[in-house]
Amino acid sequence: MDDGRNHDPIILVAATNGVVAAAWGNPPHPAGPGQRDNRLSDPWEVTLLLFDANNGKLKNKSGPWNGDFSFELNATAKGNFLLLLRHFHGARENPGETLYLLSSSGEELKKMDLSPSIRLSKPDWNEFQISSSGRTVLLGQIREDGVHYRVLESDTLETKFEWTREAGSDFPWIVALSDKELLGFRKPMNQEQVHRADAECDLYVRSFDGPWRPLPESLDVSHHGARGQGLHPTQLAFLSDTVLVGVNAKRKDIEGSIVVLQTDGTMLSPPVIPKLQDRTSLTGPVAVSAGGRYFAVGFQHQPWMSHLLVDVMTMDITFWNDDALFLIWEASSPEPVARIPLGTDVRALSLAPDDAPTLAFVNGSTLKVVHFQPKTSAPKAN
């Protein structure tokens, strides 16, 4: 997958049991030599490529759609796909977003045009999240009276719940959801940098229509709200409706840094992290399969620096790229069931539903699909 343009395209991946979808985005007319690069302010085109998860063959191609540099792709519980496109840079006269429900062959089943949030009197992105199961979507729109939330059923886009977080309130900000509950955080008044991993945040949980209640555990929400594309380093997720898996915000070393707990505060057996190479750190993301049987955590190994002395006046220093590694656990066992090296340029990944367990990821501009057989054989890649 290489188009030879000035910049790498943005590629997002979503995997189901039988299909791996890759959303490919880039400006239709990239800047040429000597031209100003307006990559982030120009409209983009997004194309969806659909591959057979078992043999890697291209099944279909959909699009292109017009949008911006930022877009989202997710798989639903029934094997469809949600594609969220944003329109803020010349793609439309009226800014906003479009949420498409697409079939496993790329056909449009339904779409929703979404009005934008308003931040500092300017149109801006809405909040968009999907549950680990792929059944439930959360949309949050900032308005004058506060943030209006809607909970949608992913495979119909029908509204299940809605409410408003009143302007000026100190209700928690939502960072994750299951099909029954929400996880939120509220920054203590004496904290200024909530995005730091060591910043203390008060965590809360609630049902969609219930009150917030405190969660007595410190989890890493440092990457919540980070804007970007590709490999989001999300550090927590719902493993089931009432069980969370995340990274301990107070971790000092790798051992004991992954936490599994129920939303009533009950701690469950933590996963065993095997001996890893020196200079390996837990970086995320935390990923969960749609059925909640498997979860995975990303690590990175940083090789030693090497350098070459070119002459007495110039030293050319080269850093080797970090090697990414994914460890996968079965929720019912503390020992990891698979250990998958991802390479040095991981840009997107998706852990498919439970049967058969599959990891799809993009390394550089290559889409790879790994099927792993827990406790019986080593993983193989297509």
GROMACS .gro file of C-alpha atoms in nm:
model
  382
    1MET     CA    1   0.000   0.000   0.000
    2ASP     CA    2   0.220   0.281  -0.126
    3ASP     CA    3   0.103   0.580  -0.331
    4GLY     CA    4   0.439   0.759  -0.358
    5ARG     CA    5   0.310   1.094  -0.229
    6ASN     CA    6   0.496   1.350  -0.021
    7HIS     CA    7   0.338   1.239   0.307
    8ASP     CA    8   0.222   0.907   0.435
    9PRO     CA    9  -0.156   0.870   0.423
   10ILE     CA   10  -0.354   0.824   0.741
   11ILE     CA   11  -0.470   0.464   0.770
   12LEU     CA   12  -0.718   0.331   1.025
   13VAL     CA   13  -0.808  -0.036   1.072
   14ALA     CA   14  -1.118  -0.216   1.205
   15ALA     CA   15  -1.145  -0.595   1.217
   16THR     CA   16  -1.439  -0.833   1.238
   17ASN     CA   17  -1.435  -1.213   1.236
   18GLY     CA   18  -1.432  -1.228   0.857
   19VAL     CA   19  -1.340  -0.884   0.723
   20VAL     CA   20  -1.063  -0.632   0.790
   21ALA     CA   21  -1.146  -0.276   0.682
   22ALA     CA   22  -0.877  -0.015   0.619
   23ALA     CA   23  -0.978   0.351   0.582
   24TRP     CA   24  -0.722   0.536   0.371
   25GLY     CA   25  -0.714   0.918   0.385
   26ASN     CA   26  -0.507   1.180   0.203
   27PRO     CA   27  -0.556   1.513   0.024
   28PRO     CA   28  -0.657   1.447  -0.339
   29HIS     CA   29  -0.400   1.701  -0.459
   30PRO     CA   30  -0.094   1.702  -0.228
   31ALA     CA   31   0.151   1.991  -0.244
   32GLY     CA   32   0.422   1.960  -0.505
   33PRO     CA   33   0.788   2.065  -0.480
   34GLY     CA   34   0.818   2.425  -0.364
   35GLN     CA   35   0.447   2.456  -0.286
   36ARG     CA   36   0.308   2.535   0.056
   37ASP     CA   37   0.186   2.227   0.238
   38ASN     CA   38  -0.175   2.285   0.343
   39ARG     CA   39  -0.224   1.920   0.433
   40LEU     CA   40  -0.412   1.988   0.758
   41SER     CA   41  -0.630   2.270   0.625
   42ASP     CA   42  -0.731   2.128   0.285
   43PRO     CA   43  -1.020   1.887   0.228
   44TRP     CA   44  -0.931   1.520   0.211
   45GLU     CA   45  -1.059   1.206   0.044
   46VAL     CA   46  -1.119   0.888   0.245
   47THR     CA   47  -1.142   0.546   0.079
   48LEU     CA   48  -1.245   0.220   0.246
   49LEU     CA   49  -1.066  -0.102   0.148
   50LEU     CA   50  -1.221  -0.431   0.263
   51PHE     CA   51  -1.006  -0.745   0.289
   52ASP     CA   52  -1.085  -1.108   0.360
   53ALA     CA   53  -0.945  -1.171   0.709
   54ASN     CA   54  -0.855  -1.531   0.623
   55ASN     CA   55  -0.667  -1.496   0.295
   56GLY     CA   56  -0.583  -1.124   0.278
   57LYS     CA   57  -0.750  -1.072  -0.060
   58LEU     CA   58  -0.917  -0.741  -0.141
   59LYS     CA   59  -1.294  -0.797  -0.139
   60ASN     CA   60  -1.425  -0.452  -0.217
   61LYS     CA   61  -1.345  -0.082  -0.230
   62SER     CA   62  -1.582   0.200  -0.131
   63GLY     CA   63  -1.561   0.576  -0.163
   64PRO     CA   64  -1.390   0.807  -0.179
   65TRP     CA   65  -1.579   1.036   0.057
   66ASN     CA   66  -1.491   1.400   0.120
   67GLY     CA   67  -1.374   1.493   0.468
   68ASP     CA   68  -1.087   1.630   0.675
   69PHE     CA   69  -0.758   1.490   0.796
   70SER     CA   70  -0.938   1.355   1.105
   71PHE     CA   71  -1.173   1.060   1.075
   72GLU     CA   72  -1.270   0.750   1.276
   73LEU     CA   73  -1.329   0.386   1.179
   74ASN     CA   74  -1.477   0.117   1.405
   75ALA     CA   75  -1.634  -0.226   1.372
   76THR     CA   76  -1.981  -0.292   1.514
   77ALA     CA   77  -2.105  -0.597   1.702
   78LYS     CA   78  -2.284  -0.735   1.394
   79GLY     CA   79  -1.984  -0.707   1.163
   80ASN     CA   80  -2.068  -0.369   1.007
   81PHE     CA   81  -1.846  -0.061   1.018
   82LEU     CA   82  -1.886   0.296   1.143
   83LEU     CA   83  -1.701   0.566   0.951
   84LEU     CA   84  -1.705   0.915   1.105
   85LEU     CA   85  -1.597   1.195   0.870
   86ARG     CA   86  -1.535   1.554   0.978
   87HIS     CA   87  -1.599   1.854   0.752
   88PHE     CA   88  -1.429   2.171   0.874
   89HIS     CA   89  -1.184   2.265   0.595
   90GLY     CA   90  -1.355   2.347   0.269
   91ALA     CA   91  -1.534   2.016   0.224
   92ARG     CA   92  -1.872   2.177   0.291
   93GLU     CA   93  -2.025   2.520   0.324
   94ASN     CA   94  -2.163   2.425   0.665
   95PRO     CA   95  -1.911   2.258   0.899
   96GLY     CA   96  -2.003   1.944   1.085
   97GLU     CA   97  -1.960   1.568   1.082
   98THR     CA   98  -2.114   1.268   0.908
   99LEU     CA   99  -2.146   0.925   1.066
  100TYR     CA  100  -2.187   0.640   0.816
  101LEU     CA  101  -2.307   0.289   0.898
  102LEU     CA  102  -2.153   0.064   0.632
  103SER     CA  103  -2.201  -0.305   0.563
  104SER     CA  104  -1.916  -0.559   0.557
  105SER     CA  105  -1.903  -0.505   0.180
  106GLY     CA  106  -1.885  -0.125   0.213
  107GLU     CA  107  -2.247  -0.044   0.121
  108GLU     CA  108  -2.409   0.252   0.295
  109LEU     CA  109  -2.678   0.130   0.533
  110LYS     CA  110  -2.748   0.459   0.710
  111LYS     CA  111  -2.591   0.798   0.774
  112MET     CA  112  -2.629   1.080   1.024
  113ASP     CA  113  -2.533   1.442   0.966
  114LEU     CA  114  -2.411   1.587   1.296
  115SER     CA  115  -2.401   1.954   1.388
  116PRO     CA  116  -2.063   2.059   1.529
  117SER     CA  117  -1.973   2.140   1.885
  118ILE     CA  118  -1.901   2.506   1.958
  119ARG     CA  119  -1.575   2.588   2.139
  120LEU     CA  120  -1.469   2.951   2.188
  121SER     CA  121  -1.747   3.056   1.947
  122LYS     CA  122  -1.606   2.836   1.668
  123PRO     CA  123  -1.733   2.504   1.527
  124ASP     CA  124  -1.532   2.207   1.649
  125TRP     CA  125  -1.536   1.828   1.677
  126ASN     CA  126  -1.797   1.638   1.867
  127GLU     CA  127  -1.698   1.374   2.118
  128PHE     CA  128  -1.719   1.025   1.968
  129GLN     CA  129  -1.664   0.696   2.151
  130ILE     CA  130  -1.766   0.335   2.097
  131SER     CA  131  -1.793   0.052   2.348
  132SER     CA  132  -1.545  -0.237   2.334
  133SER     CA  133  -1.827  -0.470   2.229
  134GLY     CA  134  -1.908  -0.255   1.927
  135ARG     CA  135  -2.275  -0.234   2.029
  136THR     CA  136  -2.295   0.118   2.167
  137VAL     CA  137  -2.184   0.464   2.050
  138LEU     CA  138  -2.157   0.779   2.261
  139LEU     CA  139  -2.184   1.121   2.095
  140GLY     CA  140  -2.117   1.442   2.287
  141GLN     CA  141  -2.195   1.787   2.145
  142ILE     CA  142  -2.088   2.105   2.324
  143ARG     CA  143  -2.369   2.362   2.323
  144GLU     CA  144  -2.442   2.684   2.508
  145ASP     CA  145  -2.628   2.503   2.785
  146GLY     CA  146  -2.359   2.235   2.828
  147VAL     CA  147  -2.261   1.909   2.663
  148HIS     CA  148  -2.549   1.714   2.510
  149TYR     CA  149  -2.485   1.338   2.511
  150ARG     CA  150  -2.657   1.072   2.304
  151VAL     CA  151  -2.613   0.697   2.335
  152LEU     CA  152  -2.681   0.515   2.006
  153GLU     CA  153  -2.722   0.151   1.911
  154SER     CA  154  -2.428   0.095   1.676
  155ASP     CA  155  -2.598  -0.124   1.413
  156THR     CA  156  -2.905   0.098   1.375
  157LEU     CA  157  -2.786   0.443   1.491
  158GLU     CA  158  -3.107   0.467   1.694
  159THR     CA  159  -3.093   0.676   2.014
  160LYS     CA  160  -3.116   0.476   2.340
  161PHE     CA  161  -3.043   0.749   2.600
  162GLU     CA  162  -2.972   1.121   2.601
  163TRP     CA  163  -2.891   1.382   2.865
  164THR     CA  164  -2.708   1.713   2.910
  165ARG     CA  165  -2.402   1.787   3.122
  166GLU     CA  166  -2.491   2.138   3.233
  167ALA     CA  167  -2.249   2.421   3.155
  168GLY     CA  168  -2.026   2.506   3.451
  169SER     CA  169  -2.100   2.180   3.632
  170ASP     CA  170  -1.824   1.966   3.779
  171PHE     CA  171  -1.972   1.637   3.656
  172PRO     CA  172  -1.703   1.396   3.534
  173TRP     CA  173  -1.584   1.392   3.174
  174ILE     CA  174  -1.649   1.059   3.006
  175VAL     CA  175  -1.343   0.858   2.898
  176ALA     CA  176  -1.484   0.509   2.826
  177LEU     CA  177  -1.811   0.319   2.805
  178SER     CA  178  -1.952  -0.032   2.806
  179ASP     CA  179  -2.302  -0.124   2.695
  180LYS     CA  180  -2.435  -0.041   3.042
  181GLU     CA  181  -2.194   0.196   3.218
  182LEU     CA  182  -1.975   0.502   3.174
  183LEU     CA  183  -1.633   0.580   3.318
  184GLY     CA  184  -1.549   0.944   3.384
  185PHE     CA  185  -1.283   1.152   3.552
  186ARG     CA  186  -1.288   1.481   3.737
  187LYS     CA  187  -0.967   1.673   3.792
  188PRO     CA  188  -0.911   1.794   4.150
  189MET     CA  189  -0.901   2.171   4.175
  190ASN     CA  190  -0.530   2.184   4.261
  191GLN     CA  191  -0.428   1.989   3.949
  192GLU     CA  192  -0.344   2.178   3.631
  193GLN     CA  193  -0.214   1.914   3.391
  194VAL     CA  194  -0.472   1.641   3.372
  195HIS     CA  195  -0.307   1.485   3.065
  196ARG     CA  196   0.006   1.389   3.260
  197ALA     CA  197   0.023   1.022   3.357
  198ASP     CA  198   0.114   1.114   3.716
  199ALA     CA  199  -0.166   1.368   3.756
  200GLU     CA  200  -0.423   1.263   4.016
  201CYS     CA  201  -0.775   1.228   3.877
  202ASP     CA  202  -1.089   1.125   4.058
  203LEU     CA  203  -1.258   0.842   3.869
  204TYR     CA  204  -1.631   0.777   3.868
  205VAL     CA  205  -1.871   0.527   3.713
  206ARG     CA  206  -2.243   0.536   3.643
  207SER     CA  207  -2.512   0.363   3.443
  208PHE     CA  208  -2.645   0.563   3.148
  209ASP     CA  209  -2.942   0.687   3.352
  210GLY     CA  210  -2.798   0.673   3.704
  211PRO     CA  211  -2.588   0.890   3.937
  212TRP     CA  212  -2.208   0.904   3.935
  213ARG     CA  213  -2.031   0.705   4.207
  214PRO     CA  214  -1.659   0.716   4.292
  215LEU     CA  215  -1.419   0.444   4.177
  216PRO     CA  216  -1.144   0.398   4.438
  217GLU     CA  217  -0.860   0.322   4.198
  218SER     CA  218  -0.595   0.524   4.015
  219LEU     CA  219  -0.598   0.456   3.641
  220ASP     CA  220  -0.406   0.636   3.368
  221VAL     CA  221  -0.627   0.880   3.176
  222SER     CA  222  -0.332   1.085   3.052
  223HIS     CA  223  -0.415   1.031   2.684
  224HIS     CA  224  -0.786   1.107   2.707
  225GLY     CA  225  -0.880   1.373   2.457
  226ALA     CA  226  -0.554   1.350   2.261
  227ARG     CA  227  -0.626   1.450   1.902
  228GLY     CA  228  -0.456   1.254   1.631
  229GLN     CA  229  -0.498   0.957   1.403
  230GLY     CA  230  -0.371   0.604   1.381
  231LEU     CA  231  -0.247   0.438   1.697
  232HIS     CA  232  -0.433   0.604   1.985
  233PRO     CA  233  -0.245   0.513   2.306
  234THR     CA  234  -0.563   0.459   2.507
  235GLN     CA  235  -0.468   0.329   2.851
  236LEU     CA  236  -0.799   0.176   2.966
  237ALA     CA  237  -1.108  -0.001   2.834
  238PHE     CA  238  -1.415  -0.189   2.948
  239LEU     CA  239  -1.352  -0.563   2.932
  240SER     CA  240  -1.720  -0.636   2.991
  241ASP     CA  241  -2.023  -0.435   3.103
  242THR     CA  242  -1.887  -0.395   3.458
  243VAL     CA  243  -1.516  -0.488   3.437
  244LEU     CA  244  -1.232  -0.251   3.348
  245VAL     CA  245  -0.877  -0.319   3.239
  246GLY     CA  246  -0.627  -0.033   3.250
  247VAL     CA  247  -0.284   0.093   3.340
  248ASN     CA  248  -0.201   0.193   3.696
  249ALA     CA  249  -0.138   0.568   3.692
  250LYS     CA  250   0.108   0.534   3.982
  251ARG     CA  251   0.318   0.260   3.821
  252LYS     CA  252   0.692   0.270   3.889
  253ASP     CA  253   0.785  -0.042   3.695
  254ILE     CA  254   0.621  -0.289   3.460
  255GLU     CA  255   0.534  -0.547   3.725
  256GLY     CA  256   0.185  -0.488   3.860
  257SER     CA  257   0.121  -0.201   3.620
  258ILE     CA  258  -0.192  -0.354   3.460
  259VAL     CA  259  -0.510  -0.341   3.668
  260VAL     CA  260  -0.829  -0.544   3.624
  261LEU     CA  261  -1.123  -0.443   3.843
  262GLN     CA  262  -1.498  -0.437   3.864
  263THR     CA  263  -1.675  -0.104   3.860
  264ASP     CA  264  -1.785  -0.159   4.220
  265GLY     CA  265  -1.414  -0.130   4.312
  266THR     CA  266  -1.343  -0.503   4.353
  267MET     CA  267  -0.991  -0.583   4.234
  268LEU     CA  268  -0.954  -0.896   4.019
  269SER     CA  269  -0.641  -1.103   3.961
  270PRO     CA  270  -0.388  -0.894   3.769
  271PRO     CA  271  -0.231  -1.036   3.451
  272VAL     CA  272   0.121  -1.177   3.474
  273ILE     CA  273   0.372  -0.979   3.270
  274PRO     CA  274   0.655  -1.208   3.157
  275LYS     CA  275   1.021  -1.113   3.159
  276LEU     CA  276   1.082  -0.869   2.875
  277GLN     CA  277   1.399  -0.726   2.723
  278ASP     CA  278   1.580  -0.453   2.907
  279ARG     CA  279   1.470  -0.100   2.809
  280THR     CA  280   1.113  -0.218   2.747
  281SER     CA  281   0.830   0.002   2.871
  282LEU     CA  282   0.452  -0.020   2.885
  283THR     CA  283   0.322   0.235   2.635
  284GLY     CA  284  -0.025   0.111   2.540
  285PRO     CA  285  -0.267   0.099   2.386
  286VAL     CA  286  -0.497  -0.122   2.589
  287ALA     CA  287  -0.722  -0.311   2.345
  288VAL     CA  288  -1.016  -0.541   2.414
  289SER     CA  289  -1.184  -0.793   2.183
  290ALA     CA  290  -1.551  -0.734   2.116
  291GLY     CA  291  -1.669  -1.032   2.318
  292GLY     CA  292  -1.448  -0.947   2.616
  293ARG     CA  293  -1.263  -1.278   2.611
  294TYR     CA  294  -0.924  -1.126   2.526
  295PHE     CA  295  -0.740  -0.805   2.606
  296ALA     CA  296  -0.402  -0.682   2.490
  297VAL     CA  297  -0.148  -0.423   2.600
  298GLY     CA  298   0.126  -0.262   2.393
  299PHE     CA  299   0.492  -0.239   2.498
  300GLN     CA  300   0.793  -0.080   2.331
  301HIS     CA  301   1.156  -0.183   2.337
  302GLN     CA  302   1.407   0.099   2.292
  303PRO     CA  303   1.738  -0.022   2.144
  304TRP     CA  304   2.061   0.146   2.240
  305MET     CA  305   2.165   0.456   2.045
  306SER     CA  306   2.428   0.418   1.776
  307HIS     CA  307   2.628   0.697   1.609
  308LEU     CA  308   2.873   0.747   1.327
  309LEU     CA  309   3.155   1.007   1.336
  310VAL     CA  310   3.160   1.153   0.984
  311ASP     CA  311   3.450   1.396   1.033
  312VAL     CA  312   3.606   1.600   1.309
  313MET     CA  313   3.343   1.874   1.278
  314THR     CA  314   3.025   1.672   1.223
  315MET     CA  315   2.869   1.386   1.417
  316ASP     CA  316   2.573   1.210   1.261
  317ILE     CA  317   2.369   1.041   1.536
  318THR     CA  318   2.119   0.773   1.445
  319PHE     CA  319   1.849   0.640   1.678
  320TRP     CA  320   1.708   0.296   1.609
  321ASN     CA  321   1.329   0.292   1.601
  322ASP     CA  322   1.147   0.142   1.898
  323ASP     CA  323   1.018  -0.212   1.850
  324ALA     CA  324   0.650  -0.251   1.940
  325LEU     CA  325   0.519  -0.566   2.106
  326PHE     CA  326   0.163  -0.673   2.186
  327LEU     CA  327   0.095  -0.911   2.475
  328ILE     CA  328  -0.249  -1.074   2.472
  329TRP     CA  329  -0.427  -1.231   2.768
  330GLU     CA  330  -0.742  -1.437   2.799
  331ALA     CA  331  -0.961  -1.272   3.062
  332SER     CA  332  -0.996  -1.600   3.252
  333SER     CA  333  -0.619  -1.661   3.286
  334PRO     CA  334  -0.334  -1.451   3.432
  335GLU     CA  335  -0.075  -1.586   3.187
  336PRO     CA  336  -0.045  -1.425   2.841
  337VAL     CA  337  -0.174  -1.641   2.557
  338ALA     CA  338   0.008  -1.468   2.271
  339ARG     CA  339   0.310  -1.246   2.221
  340ILE     CA  340   0.305  -1.066   1.886
  341PRO     CA  341   0.590  -0.845   1.761
  342LEU     CA  342   0.450  -0.552   1.562
  343GLY     CA  343   0.769  -0.398   1.422
  344THR     CA  344   0.898  -0.042   1.435
  345ASP     CA  345   0.636   0.165   1.252
  346VAL     CA  346   0.294   0.066   1.387
  347ARG     CA  347   0.028   0.310   1.275
  348ALA     CA  348  -0.306   0.140   1.347
  349LEU     CA  349  -0.438  -0.182   1.496
  350SER     CA  350  -0.760  -0.364   1.579
  351LEU     CA  351  -0.825  -0.669   1.794
  352ALA     CA  352  -1.108  -0.863   1.633
  353PRO     CA  353  -1.392  -1.041   1.814
  354ASP     CA  354  -1.327  -1.363   2.000
  355ASP     CA  355  -1.378  -1.629   1.733
  356ALA     CA  356  -1.127  -1.678   1.583
  357PRO     CA  357  -0.890  -1.444   1.770
  358THR     CA  358  -0.732  -1.207   1.519
  359LEU     CA  359  -0.512  -0.898   1.534
  360ALA     CA  360  -0.499  -0.664   1.235
  361PHE     CA  361  -0.239  -0.387   1.223
  362VAL     CA  362  -0.061  -0.154   0.983
  363ASN     CA  363   0.318  -0.153   0.985
  364GLY     CA  364   0.444   0.132   0.771
  365SER     CA  365   0.213   0.101   0.471
  366THR     CA  366   0.157  -0.276   0.501
  367LEU     CA  367  -0.160  -0.426   0.644
  368LYS     CA  368  -0.091  -0.745   0.841
  369VAL     CA  369  -0.337  -0.991   0.992
  370VAL     CA  370  -0.229  -1.230   1.269
  371HIS     CA  371  -0.442  -1.527   1.377
  372PHE     CA  372  -0.337  -1.664   1.713
  373GLN     CA  373  -0.429  -1.992   1.875
  374PRO     CA  374  -0.410  -1.947   2.253
  375LYS     CA  375  -0.201  -2.201   2.445
  376THR     CA  376  -0.171  -2.437   2.150
  377SER     CA  377   0.051  -2.290   1.880
  378ALA     CA  378   0.245  -1.981   1.784
  379PRO     CA  379   0.066  -1.706   1.589
  380LYS     CA  380   0.097  -1.693   1.214
  381ALA     CA  381   0.074  -1.385   0.991
  382ASN     CA  382  -0.095  -1.338   0.655
   0.00000   0.00000   0.00000
